[in-house]
Amino acid sequence: VPVDRIRNFCIIAHIDHGKSTLADQLLLKTGTVAARDMIDQFMDSNDIERERGITIKLNTARMKYTAQDGQLYALNLIDTPGHVDFTYEVSRSLSSCEGALLVVDASQGVEAQTLANVWLALENDLEIVPVLNKIDLPGAEPERVIREIEEIIGLDCSNIIRASAKMGLGIEETLEAVVQRIPPPNNTVKDPLRALIFDSYYDAYRGVVCQFRVVDGQVAKGDTVVMMNTGKEYTLDEIGVLAPVKTPVDTLYAGEVGYLAAQIKSVLDARVGDTVTLKKNPAADALEGYEDVQPMVYCGLFPTDADDYQDLREALGKLQLNDAALKFEPEVNNAMGFGFRCGFLGLLHMEIVQMEIVQERLEREYNLDLVTTAPTVVYKTLTNTGEELTVNSPGDLPEATKRQNISEPYVRLEMVTPTEYVGNLMELANNRRGEFVEMKYLTDSRTTLVFNIPLAEVVTDYFDQLKSRSKGYASMEYKITGYRVNELVLLEIKINGEPAEPLSVICHRDHAYRTGKALCAKLKELIPRQMFRVPIQACIGAKVIASEAIAPYRKDVLAKCYGGDISRKKKLLQKQADGKKRMKQLGKVEVPQAAFMAVLKIN
Ligand code: GDP
Ligand code: MG
């Protein structure tokens, strides 16, 4: 199809507002996927996504659609991940589009993620087409939600599409709006090639498969291309379109969206945001917006059995081929033995990687029990010699006498809430060292609260707290803004007199006493009794600020079963054995997995 009959668009929505369901309906309506082939939610392609109901990896689908004007159009739908951890990928995929469908649940209204995505879309100059979804629900309030969209976002809603993706209503109108309201790409086919990679993933047969948008020029199978930011060169084995299964073609032109494969070994060599150009006629400048995304959260992963170290290394290496944001480095620590310090974009990313390791393990049928230490943010410290160090683990912090300060990452946090919960959420943010920025009344019943707040405070249980303090009605989004020096201290935990490095935390001096006390109490609860008394202490430097002790067993566990029934005895033994699985020996004390996460449970 000629370039004026191409439309590149994405769907943006708050989680659960119906993005995937609508995408599936568009595929069905255009005959791109037959109903019988439609696995529930085609666009969410991997198991973890389907299980969690969120889109992590992007999927593109080219649809052919004959519009009411009788012309055949090529509509490229680019799906975007729906979580703050993947904002960079979202921004690159939005920048591959000319327009966006903004899906808003008619029973819910505008939420934090809706807003965050809209601002990203506007930054990328996208035409935004609002779609009011779930109008079939008895609780739908279309007029209220339309007013919200108009007042908060400033979009003209006079011809808003009313849809029910679930019932298949408003689908044709949506397709017509894509054709009529979203502009076609610019025709820059005569310029040197510039193609934007907006997604890449590893495929065992083809090597890395990159999804890209041809911004300028054209690209053909067999061309030698250069990745402008990494400088890597490749000869293209295959290019094609996702229709939505891979369909090879010979050439792709400006405005089109497709994939390429060139036996690229790792996604690190063909990164999201990089610009592909031709070696023989290169573009002068790369496209804007490339970033080398840095992990913001780190945790330690340790196999419970030291023999599994190599297996864990292999599993992480394999995941990294497909995940440019995952970082890992060996970590040795006298308490935990050999393991890895792993870096993630955020907590969801961390959880996904852990699930993938488990999946790997199941596929390859090896046993790999892991102990995970509590996630911490990346701190920075200025040493006495004027060197700035990055601190991925509290244990890496130089001694107090050898450093001038510690700084921590801050985010701009936006919470959208029904007005009645404003007080509760203000209190939450204040307790977590939030600094009030502004409050905006979105409508008479909804408010946005903006705070500057340390990332460390929002990556723990902040989201759960927000939900429970707003009866589930508030939503939040955040964006990293930079580092700030604060009065931070290293709170060290000693168990049975020995430093338990993996349990140590960095916290604000004003919160240290409270945190130390709560952490000791929590550890007392989580660490099982031993044969001897186990003191637990929280210290700053040499000073003990809190302590507890776990009393020893009074009797043998089995003593009371003697002569009693054998099955009960077996059960007890089994229970003990199960409890042992994810334990780590810290000195003489066995510490279960839950204790390593204790710090997340104390607020
Ligand atoms: P996403 O997180 O934005 O991708 O949302 P999904 O497409 O996964 O939808 C979230 C939930 O809302 C699912 O249970 C859908 O079945 C449901 N849903 C989606 N669209 C509609 C709709 O139009 N009406 C109703 N009643 N439910 C819908
Ligand atoms: Mg989805």
XYZ file of C-alpha atoms and ligand atoms in Angstrom:
632
model
C 0.000 0.000 0.000
C 1.146 3.567 -0.653
C 2.389 5.519 2.338
C -0.737 7.675 2.577
C -2.726 4.534 3.324
C -0.532 3.390 6.215
C -1.510 4.146 9.792
C 0.795 3.441 12.722
C -0.879 3.533 16.092
C -0.782 2.168 19.581
C -3.291 1.746 22.358
C -2.698 3.453 25.660
C -4.725 2.731 28.752
C -4.577 2.288 32.466
C -4.148 -1.355 33.442
C -7.368 -3.379 33.091
C -9.195 -0.736 31.098
C -9.338 -3.127 28.141
C -6.343 -2.519 25.925
C -5.644 -6.167 25.145
C -9.302 -7.006 24.648
C -9.722 -4.131 22.204
C -6.555 -5.127 20.336
C -7.904 -8.644 19.938
C -11.206 -7.290 18.606
C -9.404 -5.185 16.011
C -7.497 -8.273 14.857
C -10.720 -10.249 14.613
C -12.696 -7.555 12.830
C -10.016 -7.081 10.170
C -9.723 -10.841 9.689
C -6.061 -10.672 10.703
C -6.633 -13.492 13.143
C -9.448 -15.973 12.738
C -11.694 -16.506 15.746
C -10.657 -20.148 15.959
C -6.981 -19.160 16.242
C -7.595 -16.548 18.834
C -6.028 -17.740 22.005
C -7.364 -15.585 24.739
C -5.681 -12.232 24.203
C -3.395 -12.716 21.282
C -1.341 -9.625 21.976
C -0.160 -10.777 25.387
C 2.143 -13.392 24.030
C 3.919 -15.062 26.894
C 2.662 -17.120 29.785
C 3.777 -14.775 32.506
C 1.892 -11.941 30.826
C -1.267 -13.949 30.489
C -1.020 -15.143 34.047
C -0.517 -11.645 35.412
C -2.844 -9.980 32.928
C -0.339 -7.320 31.970
C 1.542 -6.668 28.796
C 5.274 -6.829 29.260
C 6.732 -7.472 25.839
C 5.461 -5.558 22.863
C 3.755 -7.167 19.953
C 3.007 -5.612 16.640
C 0.325 -6.634 14.234
C -0.254 -5.432 10.716
C -3.918 -5.424 9.766
C -5.445 -4.937 6.343
C -8.628 -2.961 6.424
C -10.945 -1.818 3.662
C -12.377 1.429 4.950
C -15.750 2.977 4.209
C -14.046 5.054 1.478
C -13.464 1.768 -0.367
C -9.668 1.949 -0.077
C -7.421 -0.718 1.396
C -5.323 0.465 4.342
C -2.452 -1.114 6.249
C -2.937 -0.510 9.962
C 0.042 -1.232 12.178
C -0.910 -1.749 15.787
C 2.025 -1.484 18.136
C 1.256 -2.729 21.613
C 2.915 -1.005 24.557
C 3.881 -2.460 27.917
C 1.616 -1.350 30.722
C 3.893 -0.725 33.679
C 6.043 2.079 34.991
C 9.126 -0.160 34.982
C 9.001 -0.168 31.190
C 8.405 3.516 30.505
C 11.427 3.722 28.229
C 10.094 0.974 25.971
C 6.707 2.655 25.954
C 8.245 5.934 24.874
C 10.134 4.261 21.988
C 7.063 2.485 20.725
C 4.966 5.639 20.954
C 7.594 7.428 18.978
C 7.123 4.836 16.204
C 3.475 5.874 15.801
C 1.517 8.829 14.472
C -1.477 8.265 16.711
C -2.816 6.550 19.782
C -6.141 5.154 20.851
C -6.726 6.273 24.399
C -8.865 3.625 26.089
C -10.673 4.710 29.246
C -12.919 2.421 31.268
C -16.349 4.079 31.426
C -16.940 2.736 34.923
C -13.600 3.986 36.280
C -12.441 7.125 34.542
C -9.051 8.727 34.156
C -6.323 7.087 36.230
C -2.669 7.828 36.945
C -1.411 5.538 34.224
C -3.830 7.011 31.705
C -2.355 10.424 32.412
C 1.268 9.304 32.354
C 0.713 7.641 28.983
C -1.134 10.615 27.567
C 1.714 12.956 28.484
C 4.167 10.590 26.797
C 1.975 10.475 23.696
C 1.705 14.251 23.572
C 5.474 14.598 23.939
C 5.738 12.430 20.841
C 3.184 14.597 18.959
C 0.681 11.783 18.562
C -2.896 12.315 17.500
C -4.991 10.981 20.360
C -8.292 9.265 19.654
C -10.313 8.672 22.835
C -12.294 5.442 23.203
C -14.732 4.990 26.030
C -14.656 1.263 26.809
C -16.880 -1.038 28.871
C -20.051 0.929 28.169
C -21.886 -2.396 28.678
C -21.177 -2.352 32.407
C -24.119 -1.405 34.619
C -21.771 0.855 36.592
C -20.649 2.767 33.496
C -20.878 6.542 33.801
C -20.037 7.699 30.289
C -20.971 11.344 30.823
C -18.869 11.741 33.946
C -15.875 10.034 32.338
C -16.182 12.104 29.168
C -16.160 15.248 31.306
C -13.019 13.976 33.023
C -11.242 13.350 29.752
C -12.192 16.784 28.477
C -11.307 18.637 31.656
C -8.198 16.770 32.675
C -6.599 16.008 29.357
C -8.201 18.743 27.325
C -9.242 16.420 24.522
C -12.248 17.166 22.381
C -14.686 14.324 23.100
C -17.529 15.447 20.844
C -16.993 12.401 18.658
C -15.645 9.996 21.262
C -16.062 6.322 20.401
C -18.308 4.408 22.756
C -17.178 0.820 22.831
C -17.430 -2.465 24.560
C -14.421 -4.474 23.567
C -15.877 -7.429 25.388
C -19.173 -7.377 23.451
C -17.553 -6.273 20.185
C -19.300 -2.894 20.127
C -17.712 0.165 18.530
C -14.965 -1.804 16.815
C -15.773 -0.672 13.264
C -15.999 2.955 14.471
C -12.582 2.558 16.061
C -11.054 1.313 12.811
C -12.649 4.172 10.865
C -11.301 6.679 13.387
C -7.793 5.244 12.979
C -8.065 5.767 9.219
C -9.686 9.201 9.314
C -8.157 10.867 12.343
C -4.631 9.521 12.596
C -2.326 11.044 9.978
C -0.293 8.887 7.582
C 3.515 8.776 7.968
C 5.657 11.348 6.172
C 6.976 10.182 2.868
C 10.746 10.365 3.305
C 11.639 7.290 1.290
C 14.366 9.177 -0.631
C 16.365 9.988 2.513
C 19.111 7.739 3.899
C 17.739 4.891 5.996
C 16.791 5.539 9.590
C 14.782 2.857 11.343
C 13.881 2.980 15.023
C 14.093 -0.240 17.038
C 11.210 -0.249 19.491
C 11.436 -3.813 20.669
C 13.888 -6.673 20.466
C 13.807 -10.207 21.737
C 15.859 -13.330 21.401
C 14.736 -16.172 19.160
C 16.644 -19.455 19.268
C 16.656 -19.840 15.457
C 17.031 -16.324 14.070
C 19.042 -14.709 16.848
C 17.668 -11.423 18.056
C 14.520 -10.280 16.290
C 14.133 -6.495 16.274
C 10.851 -4.787 15.663
C 11.339 -1.431 14.026
C 9.694 1.475 12.307
C 11.265 2.711 9.077
C 11.342 6.437 9.713
C 13.243 7.455 6.549
C 14.475 5.655 3.445
C 14.167 1.955 2.752
C 15.762 -1.305 3.775
C 16.051 -4.627 1.962
C 16.949 -8.189 2.786
C 20.702 -8.660 2.345
C 21.562 -5.035 3.184
C 24.434 -4.412 5.557
C 23.225 -2.180 8.332
C 24.829 -0.314 11.215
C 23.287 0.203 14.651
C 24.127 3.878 15.083
C 24.462 3.925 18.875
C 26.273 0.653 19.465
C 28.197 0.776 16.179
C 27.538 -2.903 15.465
C 27.221 -4.036 11.839
C 25.026 -6.818 10.495
C 23.891 -8.239 7.190
C 20.150 -8.775 7.229
C 19.139 -12.439 6.854
C 15.476 -11.699 6.950
C 13.095 -8.760 7.087
C 9.350 -8.923 7.192
C 6.080 -7.841 8.690
C 4.174 -9.270 11.616
C 0.817 -10.094 10.136
C 0.770 -11.004 13.062
C 2.915 -14.083 12.327
C 6.297 -13.342 10.791
C 5.879 -12.889 7.033
C 9.147 -12.202 5.170
C 9.283 -9.427 2.541
C 12.087 -8.112 0.317
C 11.937 -4.405 1.111
C 10.372 -2.121 3.698
C 9.830 1.588 3.023
C 9.550 4.764 5.060
C 6.406 4.652 7.176
C 6.298 0.857 7.441
C 6.753 -1.256 10.524
C 8.485 -4.621 10.469
C 11.068 -6.945 11.947
C 14.616 -7.882 11.091
C 16.856 -10.807 11.932
C 20.608 -11.056 11.383
C 21.890 -13.742 13.758
C 22.449 -11.062 16.390
C 23.690 -12.789 19.531
C 22.158 -10.657 22.269
C 19.664 -7.846 22.665
C 22.568 -5.857 24.101
C 23.806 -5.497 20.501
C 20.509 -4.282 19.053
C 18.950 -2.174 21.699
C 15.576 -0.620 21.948
C 15.870 2.999 20.875
C 18.828 2.471 18.557
C 18.716 3.681 14.942
C 19.386 1.282 12.080
C 21.039 2.806 9.022
C 22.724 1.473 5.869
C 26.463 0.971 5.866
C 26.829 2.112 2.261
C 24.690 5.252 2.624
C 24.476 6.094 6.300
C 22.272 8.776 7.812
C 24.063 11.763 9.341
C 22.374 11.615 12.738
C 20.683 8.935 14.772
C 17.068 9.432 15.822
C 16.600 11.127 19.149
C 15.674 9.493 22.403
C 18.207 6.663 22.708
C 19.000 5.804 26.290
C 21.012 3.131 27.977
C 18.497 2.354 30.689
C 20.043 1.731 34.074
C 18.657 -0.580 36.731
C 17.158 1.272 39.680
C 16.675 -1.638 42.048
C 19.118 -4.357 43.054
C 18.829 -7.556 45.001
C 21.022 -10.518 45.772
C 20.214 -13.973 44.382
C 21.873 -16.875 46.125
C 21.373 -20.579 45.465
C 20.589 -22.387 48.703
C 22.884 -25.142 47.517
C 26.339 -23.822 46.532
C 26.574 -26.482 43.783
C 23.828 -24.666 41.870
C 25.894 -21.525 41.328
C 26.842 -22.411 37.736
C 23.248 -23.255 36.856
C 22.134 -19.901 38.170
C 24.813 -18.116 36.171
C 23.653 -19.912 33.026
C 20.026 -19.107 33.664
C 20.794 -15.407 34.182
C 23.029 -15.301 31.108
C 20.294 -16.795 29.015
C 17.726 -14.316 30.291
C 20.079 -11.442 29.585
C 20.251 -12.366 25.892
C 16.645 -11.291 25.871
C 16.603 -8.540 28.431
C 18.963 -5.623 27.974
C 17.860 -4.078 31.257
C 18.842 -7.063 33.411
C 22.277 -6.675 34.960
C 24.146 -9.136 37.129
C 27.534 -9.473 38.704
C 28.954 -12.113 41.012
C 28.552 -11.348 44.696
C 30.401 -13.143 47.428
C 29.548 -12.588 50.964
C 30.670 -14.450 54.014
C 27.131 -14.984 55.187
C 25.516 -16.093 51.941
C 28.363 -17.616 49.982
C 28.447 -17.230 46.197
C 25.600 -15.609 44.346
C 24.775 -12.663 42.131
C 23.880 -9.040 42.625
C 21.165 -8.387 40.058
C 19.863 -5.074 38.797
C 16.306 -4.433 37.624
C 14.216 -1.558 36.323
C 11.816 -1.932 39.234
C 10.048 -4.454 41.406
C 7.809 -5.849 38.688
C 10.821 -6.398 36.461
C 12.525 -8.140 39.384
C 9.538 -10.384 39.941
C 9.364 -11.268 36.246
C 13.028 -12.247 36.128
C 12.616 -14.424 39.215
C 9.640 -16.133 37.626
C 11.629 -16.665 34.457
C 14.433 -18.298 36.403
C 11.905 -20.635 37.937
C 10.484 -21.356 34.492
C 13.971 -22.075 33.132
C 14.516 -24.417 35.999
C 11.303 -26.287 35.325
C 12.086 -26.617 31.627
C 15.555 -27.926 32.231
C 14.514 -29.993 35.156
C 17.229 -28.962 37.505
C 16.792 -28.045 41.061
C 17.561 -24.478 41.867
C 16.341 -23.128 45.135
C 17.077 -19.460 45.515
C 17.256 -17.112 48.412
C 16.548 -13.536 47.415
C 17.626 -10.598 49.523
C 15.424 -7.535 49.915
C 15.551 -5.119 46.989
C 17.403 -1.877 47.522
C 17.691 1.197 45.329
C 20.988 2.366 43.882
C 22.642 4.827 46.269
C 25.619 7.037 45.560
C 28.298 8.108 47.943
C 31.098 10.647 47.844
C 34.256 9.302 49.453
C 36.768 11.362 51.371
C 39.040 11.228 48.363
C 36.342 12.884 46.265
C 35.367 9.787 44.340
C 31.695 9.152 43.568
C 30.770 5.507 44.115
C 27.604 3.721 43.066
C 26.281 1.520 45.843
C 24.194 -1.430 44.652
C 24.286 -3.200 47.976
C 24.309 -1.775 51.516
C 27.346 -3.962 52.184
C 29.347 -2.006 49.572
C 29.020 1.258 51.454
C 32.417 2.533 52.646
C 32.771 3.028 56.404
C 31.244 6.187 57.846
C 34.657 7.753 58.406
C 35.622 7.237 54.770
C 32.692 8.945 53.100
C 31.397 12.504 52.933
C 27.744 11.780 52.178
C 25.170 9.376 50.753
C 22.614 10.333 48.123
C 19.529 8.498 46.959
C 17.271 8.535 43.876
C 14.104 10.639 43.971
C 10.921 10.337 41.951
C 8.079 12.634 41.103
C 5.059 10.678 42.291
C 1.568 11.389 41.027
C -1.383 9.838 42.802
C -4.860 10.136 41.324
C -7.611 9.616 43.853
C -11.242 10.247 44.639
C -11.155 13.439 46.714
C -12.328 11.755 49.915
C -9.031 9.845 50.261
C -6.782 12.870 49.849
C -6.111 13.046 53.597
C -5.144 9.374 53.843
C -2.775 9.609 50.916
C -1.182 12.843 52.130
C -0.444 11.091 55.395
C 1.027 8.093 53.585
C 3.345 10.243 51.472
C 4.382 12.328 54.484
C 5.236 9.214 56.499
C 7.424 8.103 53.634
C 9.469 11.282 53.503
C 7.423 12.707 50.654
C 7.712 16.389 49.914
C 4.452 17.927 48.825
C 4.574 19.590 45.408
C 1.010 20.311 44.426
C -2.578 19.216 44.483
C -4.753 19.526 41.402
C -8.495 19.122 41.459
C -9.117 17.188 38.259
C -12.874 17.391 38.590
C -15.127 17.985 41.550
C -14.608 14.407 42.700
C -11.050 13.526 41.716
C -7.710 14.910 42.683
C -4.090 14.491 41.709
C -1.482 14.698 44.448
C 2.089 15.314 43.430
C 5.051 14.586 45.691
C 8.818 14.414 45.404
C 9.711 11.283 47.291
C 12.682 8.920 47.627
C 12.443 5.946 45.288
C 13.348 3.713 48.233
C 10.020 4.653 49.819
C 7.892 3.806 46.785
C 9.511 0.539 45.730
C 8.539 -1.250 48.909
C 4.889 -1.639 49.826
C 3.812 1.844 48.792
C 1.439 0.659 46.104
C -0.304 -1.751 48.484
C -0.651 1.003 51.065
C -2.075 3.378 48.481
C -4.644 0.791 47.522
C -5.645 -0.053 51.065
C -5.909 3.602 52.119
C -8.174 4.416 49.185
C -10.319 1.273 49.204
C -8.645 0.375 45.922
C -9.683 3.542 44.102
C -6.427 5.481 43.872
C -3.728 4.904 41.279
C -0.145 6.071 41.001
C 2.698 6.676 38.593
C 6.216 7.932 39.100
C 9.221 9.066 37.198
C 12.826 9.245 38.349
C 14.008 12.826 38.677
C 17.539 12.588 40.090
C 19.676 12.107 43.186
C 19.646 14.016 46.434
C 21.994 13.956 49.403
C 20.154 12.978 52.583
C 21.007 12.107 56.181
C 21.237 8.398 55.468
C 22.802 5.779 57.675
C 23.714 2.124 57.387
C 21.635 0.088 59.763
C 23.487 -3.150 60.399
C 21.860 -6.262 61.714
C 23.709 -8.722 63.906
C 22.397 -12.181 64.542
C 23.937 -14.160 67.338
C 26.601 -11.486 67.547
C 27.662 -11.795 63.922
C 26.994 -9.182 61.234
C 24.258 -10.375 58.870
C 25.183 -8.280 55.866
C 22.256 -9.360 53.654
C 19.816 -8.052 56.246
C 21.408 -4.630 56.594
C 19.594 -1.618 55.194
C 20.305 1.989 54.369
C 17.717 4.315 55.874
C 17.137 7.875 56.962
C 18.670 8.821 60.306
C 15.295 10.023 61.603
C 13.734 6.641 60.828
C 16.665 4.498 61.942
C 15.490 3.875 65.485
C 11.970 2.956 64.428
C 13.192 0.811 61.537
C 15.780 -0.963 63.678
C 13.234 -1.790 66.327
C 10.627 -3.016 63.866
C 13.175 -5.028 61.919
C 14.456 -6.802 65.046
C 10.892 -7.620 66.088
C 10.034 -8.917 62.626
C 13.163 -11.053 62.464
C 12.383 -12.494 65.850
C 9.024 -13.552 64.475
C 10.400 -14.968 61.210
C 13.506 -16.831 62.317
C 12.618 -20.199 63.821
C 13.800 -21.129 67.272
C 17.189 -22.776 67.457
C 18.741 -25.013 70.078
C 20.277 -21.948 71.700
C 19.244 -18.376 72.493
C 19.716 -16.066 69.490
C 20.197 -12.335 70.092
C 19.214 -9.999 67.242
C 20.617 -6.484 67.213
C 20.346 -3.426 65.018
C 23.388 -1.163 65.087
C 24.641 2.063 63.602
C 28.399 1.836 63.648
C 29.314 0.471 67.076
C 26.097 1.641 68.677
C 23.293 -0.865 69.302
C 19.978 0.918 68.758
C 17.570 -2.006 69.117
C 17.680 -5.630 70.197
C 15.549 -8.701 70.628
C 16.243 -12.339 71.368
C 14.788 -15.603 70.146
C 14.332 -18.019 73.018
C 15.729 -21.536 72.537
C 13.595 -24.654 72.126
C 12.344 -25.827 75.410
C 11.944 -29.468 74.352
C 12.608 -31.700 71.430
C 9.869 -31.174 68.844
C 9.181 -34.869 68.731
C 9.201 -35.443 72.449
C 5.474 -35.036 72.794
C 4.854 -37.578 70.026
C 6.646 -40.430 71.665
C 4.475 -43.444 71.830
C 1.901 -41.469 69.944
C 0.735 -41.971 66.435
C 3.392 -42.381 63.825
C 1.737 -40.413 61.067
C 1.694 -37.292 63.195
C 5.395 -37.721 63.799
C 6.014 -38.073 60.068
C 4.029 -34.948 59.382
C 6.109 -32.969 61.805
C 9.326 -34.181 60.254
C 8.019 -33.355 56.797
C 7.023 -29.903 57.947
C 10.507 -29.306 59.243
C 12.056 -30.534 56.031
C 9.887 -28.249 53.887
C 10.712 -25.290 56.049
C 14.401 -25.993 55.501
C 14.261 -25.730 51.739
C 14.773 -22.036 51.361
C 17.034 -21.402 54.308
C 20.443 -19.869 54.525
C 22.932 -20.413 57.260
C 24.010 -17.102 58.766
C 26.754 -18.121 61.144
C 25.190 -20.807 63.328
C 21.629 -19.683 62.640
C 19.323 -20.942 59.917
C 17.470 -18.030 58.349
C 14.429 -18.617 56.124
C 13.707 -16.742 52.892
C 10.955 -14.665 54.499
C 13.423 -13.065 56.913
C 15.422 -11.612 54.035
C 12.329 -9.705 52.968
C 11.474 -8.602 56.516
C 12.413 -5.013 55.833
C 9.594 -4.783 53.277
C 7.066 -5.863 55.866
C 7.697 -3.427 58.666
C 5.948 -0.216 57.673
P -5.648 -4.308 29.765
O -4.969 -4.486 31.088
O -5.895 -2.857 29.484
O -4.971 -5.010 28.640
O -7.117 -4.935 29.961
P -7.722 -6.284 29.418
O -8.030 -6.194 27.968
O -6.872 -7.415 29.867
O -9.126 -6.267 30.178
C -9.212 -6.264 31.576
C -10.514 -6.921 32.006
O -11.629 -6.146 31.569
C -10.716 -8.310 31.404
O -11.300 -9.103 32.385
C -11.666 -8.066 30.249
O -12.438 -9.188 29.964
C -12.503 -6.924 30.772
N -13.033 -6.081 29.690
C -12.364 -5.560 28.651
N -13.192 -4.833 27.875
C -14.412 -4.911 28.439
C -15.689 -4.370 28.114
O -15.885 -3.668 27.117
N -16.714 -4.648 28.955
C -16.553 -5.414 30.058
N -17.600 -5.623 30.826
N -15.377 -5.933 30.399
C -14.321 -5.695 29.602
Mg -3.180 -6.176 28.554
